GROMACS .gro file of C-alpha atoms in nm:
model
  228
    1UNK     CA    1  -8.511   7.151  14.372
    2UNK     CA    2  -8.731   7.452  14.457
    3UNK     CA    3  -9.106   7.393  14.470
    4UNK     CA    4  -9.259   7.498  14.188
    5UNK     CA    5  -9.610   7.689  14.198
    6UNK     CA    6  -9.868   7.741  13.942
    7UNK     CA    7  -9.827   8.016  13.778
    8UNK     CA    8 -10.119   8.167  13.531
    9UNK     CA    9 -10.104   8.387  13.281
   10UNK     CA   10 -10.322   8.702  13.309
   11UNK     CA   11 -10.517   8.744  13.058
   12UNK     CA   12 -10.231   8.558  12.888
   13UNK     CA   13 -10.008   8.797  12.933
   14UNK     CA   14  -9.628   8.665  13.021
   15UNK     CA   15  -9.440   8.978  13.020
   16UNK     CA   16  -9.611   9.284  13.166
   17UNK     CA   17  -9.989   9.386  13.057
   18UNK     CA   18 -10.055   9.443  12.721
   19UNK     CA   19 -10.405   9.559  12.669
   20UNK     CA   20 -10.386   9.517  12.263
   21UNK     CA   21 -10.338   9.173  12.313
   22UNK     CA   22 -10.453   9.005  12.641
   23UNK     CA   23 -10.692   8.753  12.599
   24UNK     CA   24 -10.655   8.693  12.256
   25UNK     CA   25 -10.623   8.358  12.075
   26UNK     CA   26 -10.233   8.416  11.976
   27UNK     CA   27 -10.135   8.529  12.344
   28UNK     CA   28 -10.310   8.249  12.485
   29UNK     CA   29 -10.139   7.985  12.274
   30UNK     CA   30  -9.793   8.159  12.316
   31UNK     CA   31  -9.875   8.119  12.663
   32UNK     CA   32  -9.949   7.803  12.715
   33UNK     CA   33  -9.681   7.647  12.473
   34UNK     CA   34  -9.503   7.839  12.718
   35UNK     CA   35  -9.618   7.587  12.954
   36UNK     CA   36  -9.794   7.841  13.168
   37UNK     CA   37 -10.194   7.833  13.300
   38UNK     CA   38 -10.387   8.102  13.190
   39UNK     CA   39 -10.597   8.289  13.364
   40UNK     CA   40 -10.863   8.430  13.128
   41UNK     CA   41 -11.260   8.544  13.112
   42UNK     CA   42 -11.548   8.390  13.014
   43UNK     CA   43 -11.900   8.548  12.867
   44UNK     CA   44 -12.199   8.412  12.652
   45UNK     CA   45 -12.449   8.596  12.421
   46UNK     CA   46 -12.786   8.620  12.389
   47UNK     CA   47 -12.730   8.306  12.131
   48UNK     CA   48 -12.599   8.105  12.399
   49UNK     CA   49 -12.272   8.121  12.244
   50UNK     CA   50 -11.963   8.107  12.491
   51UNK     CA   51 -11.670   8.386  12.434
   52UNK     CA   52 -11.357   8.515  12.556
   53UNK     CA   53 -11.365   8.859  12.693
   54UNK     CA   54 -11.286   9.075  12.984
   55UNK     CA   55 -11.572   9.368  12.905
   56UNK     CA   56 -11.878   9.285  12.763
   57UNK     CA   57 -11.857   9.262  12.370
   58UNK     CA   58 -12.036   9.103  12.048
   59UNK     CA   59 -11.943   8.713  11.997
   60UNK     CA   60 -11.691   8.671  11.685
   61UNK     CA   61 -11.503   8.405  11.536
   62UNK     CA   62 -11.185   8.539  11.687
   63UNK     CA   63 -11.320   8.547  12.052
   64UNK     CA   64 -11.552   8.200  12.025
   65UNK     CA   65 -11.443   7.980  12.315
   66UNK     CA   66 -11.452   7.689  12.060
   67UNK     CA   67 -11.140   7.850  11.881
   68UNK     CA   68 -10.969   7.828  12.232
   69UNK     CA   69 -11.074   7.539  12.338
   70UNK     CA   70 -10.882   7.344  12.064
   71UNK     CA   71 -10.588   7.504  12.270
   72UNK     CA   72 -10.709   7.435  12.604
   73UNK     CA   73 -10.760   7.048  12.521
   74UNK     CA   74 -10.400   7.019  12.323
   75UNK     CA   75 -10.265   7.194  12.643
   76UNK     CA   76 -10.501   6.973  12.897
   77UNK     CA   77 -10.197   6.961  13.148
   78UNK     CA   78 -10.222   7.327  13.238
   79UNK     CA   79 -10.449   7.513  13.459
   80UNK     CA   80 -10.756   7.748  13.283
   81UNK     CA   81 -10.843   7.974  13.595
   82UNK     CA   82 -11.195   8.099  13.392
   83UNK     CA   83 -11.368   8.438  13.593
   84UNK     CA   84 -11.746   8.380  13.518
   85UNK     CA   85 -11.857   8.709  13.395
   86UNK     CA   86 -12.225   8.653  13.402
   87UNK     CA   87 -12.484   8.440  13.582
   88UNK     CA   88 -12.774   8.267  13.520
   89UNK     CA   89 -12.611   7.942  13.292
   90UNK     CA   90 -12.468   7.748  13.594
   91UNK     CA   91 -12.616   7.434  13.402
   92UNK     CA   92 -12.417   7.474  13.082
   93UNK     CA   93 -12.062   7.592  13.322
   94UNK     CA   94 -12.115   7.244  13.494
   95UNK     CA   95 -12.186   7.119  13.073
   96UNK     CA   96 -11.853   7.293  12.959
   97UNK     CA   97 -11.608   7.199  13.219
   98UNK     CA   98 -11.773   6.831  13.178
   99UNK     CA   99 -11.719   6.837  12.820
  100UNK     CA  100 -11.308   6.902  12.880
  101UNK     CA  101 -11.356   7.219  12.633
  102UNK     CA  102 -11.175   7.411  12.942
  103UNK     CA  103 -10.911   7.107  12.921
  104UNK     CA  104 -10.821   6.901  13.217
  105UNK     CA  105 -10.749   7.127  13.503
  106UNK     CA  106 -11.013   7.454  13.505
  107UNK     CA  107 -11.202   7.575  13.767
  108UNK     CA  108 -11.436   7.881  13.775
  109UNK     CA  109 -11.377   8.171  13.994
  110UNK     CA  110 -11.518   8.496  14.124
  111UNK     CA  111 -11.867   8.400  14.156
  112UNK     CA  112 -11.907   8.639  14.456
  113UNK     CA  113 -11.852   8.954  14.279
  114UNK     CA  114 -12.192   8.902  14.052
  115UNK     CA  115 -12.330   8.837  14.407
  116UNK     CA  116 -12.194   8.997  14.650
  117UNK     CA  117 -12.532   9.004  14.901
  118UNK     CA  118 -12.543   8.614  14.894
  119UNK     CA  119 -12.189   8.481  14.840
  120UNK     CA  120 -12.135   8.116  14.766
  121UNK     CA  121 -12.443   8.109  14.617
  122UNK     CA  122 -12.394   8.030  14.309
  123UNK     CA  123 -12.084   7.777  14.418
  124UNK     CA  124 -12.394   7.612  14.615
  125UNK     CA  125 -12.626   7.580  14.298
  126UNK     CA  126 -12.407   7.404  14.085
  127UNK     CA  127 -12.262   7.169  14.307
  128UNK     CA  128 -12.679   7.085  14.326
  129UNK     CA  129 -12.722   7.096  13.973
  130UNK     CA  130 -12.425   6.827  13.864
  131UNK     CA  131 -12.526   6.552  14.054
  132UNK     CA  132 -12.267   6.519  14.275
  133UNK     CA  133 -12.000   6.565  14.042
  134UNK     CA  134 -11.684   6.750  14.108
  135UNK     CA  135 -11.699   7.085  13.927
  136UNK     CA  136 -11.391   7.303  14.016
  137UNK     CA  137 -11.442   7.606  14.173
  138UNK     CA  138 -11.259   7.892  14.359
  139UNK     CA  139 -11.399   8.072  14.675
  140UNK     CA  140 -11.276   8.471  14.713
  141UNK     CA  141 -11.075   8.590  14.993
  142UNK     CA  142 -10.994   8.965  14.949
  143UNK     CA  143 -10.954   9.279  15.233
  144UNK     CA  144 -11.331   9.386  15.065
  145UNK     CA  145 -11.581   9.190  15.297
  146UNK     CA  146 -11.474   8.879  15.176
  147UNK     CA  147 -11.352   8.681  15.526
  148UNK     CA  148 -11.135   8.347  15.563
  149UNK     CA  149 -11.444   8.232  15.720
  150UNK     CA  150 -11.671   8.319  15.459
  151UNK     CA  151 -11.432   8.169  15.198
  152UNK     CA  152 -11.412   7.864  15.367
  153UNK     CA  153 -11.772   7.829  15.426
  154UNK     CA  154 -11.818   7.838  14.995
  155UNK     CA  155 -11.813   7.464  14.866
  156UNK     CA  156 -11.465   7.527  14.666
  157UNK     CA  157 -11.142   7.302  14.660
  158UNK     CA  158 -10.952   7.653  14.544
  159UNK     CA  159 -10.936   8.012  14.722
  160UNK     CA  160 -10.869   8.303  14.546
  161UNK     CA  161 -10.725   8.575  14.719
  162UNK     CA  162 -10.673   8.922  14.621
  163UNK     CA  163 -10.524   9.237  14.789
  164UNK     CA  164 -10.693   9.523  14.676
  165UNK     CA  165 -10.622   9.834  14.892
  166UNK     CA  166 -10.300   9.655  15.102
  167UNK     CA  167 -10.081   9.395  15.149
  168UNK     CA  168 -10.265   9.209  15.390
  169UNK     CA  169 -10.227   8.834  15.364
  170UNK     CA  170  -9.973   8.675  15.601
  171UNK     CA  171  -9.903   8.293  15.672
  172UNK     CA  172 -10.160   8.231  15.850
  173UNK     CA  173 -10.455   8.261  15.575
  174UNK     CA  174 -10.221   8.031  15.381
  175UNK     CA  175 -10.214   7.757  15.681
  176UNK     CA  176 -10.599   7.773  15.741
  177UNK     CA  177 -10.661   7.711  15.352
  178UNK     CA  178 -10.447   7.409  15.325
  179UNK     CA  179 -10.559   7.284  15.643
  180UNK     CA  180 -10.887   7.272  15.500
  181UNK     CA  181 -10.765   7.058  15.220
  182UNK     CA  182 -10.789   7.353  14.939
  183UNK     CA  183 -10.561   7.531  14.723
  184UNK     CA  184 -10.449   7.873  14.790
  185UNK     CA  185 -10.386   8.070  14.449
  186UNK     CA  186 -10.298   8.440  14.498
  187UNK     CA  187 -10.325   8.745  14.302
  188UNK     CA  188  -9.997   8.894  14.200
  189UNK     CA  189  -9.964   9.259  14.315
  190UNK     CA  190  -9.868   9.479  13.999
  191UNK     CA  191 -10.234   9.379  13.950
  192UNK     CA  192 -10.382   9.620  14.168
  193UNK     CA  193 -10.107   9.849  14.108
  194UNK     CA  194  -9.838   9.794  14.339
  195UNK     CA  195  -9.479   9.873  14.248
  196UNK     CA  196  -9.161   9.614  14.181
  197UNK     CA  197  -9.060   9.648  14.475
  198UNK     CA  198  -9.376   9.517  14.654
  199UNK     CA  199  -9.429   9.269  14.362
  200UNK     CA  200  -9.074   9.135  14.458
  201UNK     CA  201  -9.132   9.168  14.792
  202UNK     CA  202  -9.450   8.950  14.787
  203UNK     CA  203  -9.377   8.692  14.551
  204UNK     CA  204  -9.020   8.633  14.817
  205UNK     CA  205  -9.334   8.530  15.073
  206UNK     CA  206  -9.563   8.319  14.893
  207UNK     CA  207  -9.274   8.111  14.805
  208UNK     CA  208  -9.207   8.112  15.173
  209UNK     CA  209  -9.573   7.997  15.269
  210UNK     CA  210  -9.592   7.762  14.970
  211UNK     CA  211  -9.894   7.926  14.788
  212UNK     CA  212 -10.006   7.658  14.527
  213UNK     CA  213 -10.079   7.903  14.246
  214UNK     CA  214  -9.973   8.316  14.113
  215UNK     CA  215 -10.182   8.514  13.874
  216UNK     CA  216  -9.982   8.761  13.741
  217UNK     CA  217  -9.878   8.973  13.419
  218UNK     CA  218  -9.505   8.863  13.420
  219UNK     CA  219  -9.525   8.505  13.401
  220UNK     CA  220  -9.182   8.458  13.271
  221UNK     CA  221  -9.048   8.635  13.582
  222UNK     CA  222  -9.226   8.463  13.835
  223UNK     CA  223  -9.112   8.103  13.666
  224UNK     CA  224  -8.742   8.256  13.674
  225UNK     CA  225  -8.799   8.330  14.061
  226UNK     CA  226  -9.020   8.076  14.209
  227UNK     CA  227  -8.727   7.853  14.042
  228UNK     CA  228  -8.436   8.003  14.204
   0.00000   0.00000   0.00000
């Protein structure tokens, strides 16, 4: 039986991009009674309300986290991969992930982009804040200033790693980060728009190095292939 990774959603999306609908409350539940993660984005307004949004927008009933977290705790098996959009409430993250609102398997990612002269940061303040408590959290890796060795300095048990400009990763980065006891989950490529071909290409090598997790916009594909 083929080892089977983790594959999320992006932006909920399971079969190609579709801007009208990622992120919304009936994509995400079709794709997690899919049985996929989903890889999604989190904000909060000026009313301390949590939402669901890629670009900054005004809080409604449709994109209130609460709606979605009804989903997220039904679906508590499945991975929530949540990209903090703001900073400044790293006491109510470490509150909401606590609370199992984000379900049973979240972590928080891409910290380093709201901070990018002081990465890890922020990954260092809320481990502080809970206590010792595990909160789940991802460390970057990316061919933009964002090293193996900076990664792996971040207190995270996942690394995220994205290929922005090329199609740089290679077995090694994939060694290092399990030998350091974390997961690796890697960005699909059609995601920085890379062709089929180099999407096919790709995915044919992280299922040789035994990534632990794909974000991509064709779930249903990947499933088919990391399967075969």
């Amino acid at each position: 039986m083929p080892r089977m990774i983790d594959i999320l959603a992006h932006r909920a999306n399971v079969n190609g991009p579709k801007s009208a609908l990622e992120n919304s409350f009936a994509a995400t539940q079709r794709a997690l009674e899919s049985g996929f993660g989903i890889e999604t984005d989190l904000r909060r307004d000026s009313q301390k309300r949590f939402y669901i949004a890629h670009d900054l927008q005004p809080w409604t009933n449709e994109n209130d986290l609460t709606k979605f977290a009804a989903l997220f705790r039904k679906f508590s098996n499945l991975t929530i991969a949540m990209n903090v959009k703001e900073l400044g409430y790293e006491s109510d993250l470490i509150a909401l992930q606590k609370s199992g609102d984000l379900g049973g398997k979240s972590f928080y990612f891409d910290f380093e982009l709201l901070e990018p002269k002081t990465p890890g940061s922020s990954q260092r303040q809320i481990q502080k804040l809970s206590g010792g408590e595990k909160i789940s959290m991802a460390a970057r890796l990316s061919d933009r200033g964002e090293s193996l060795a900076q990664c792996l300095a971040i207190p995270a048990s996942v690394v995220w790693a994205d290929e922005f400009d090329s199609l740089w990763l290679a077995r090694d980065e994939v060694e290092a980060v399990h030998a350091a006891g974390r997961k690796f989950f890697a960005i699909s490529p059609e995601l920085h728009g890379f062709d089929e071909a180099a999407r096919l290409k790709r995915w044919q090598q992280f299922k040789n190095w035994q990534i632990d997790g794909l974000c991509t916009d064709y779930a249903l594909s990947a499933r088919e292939f990391f399967l075969r």
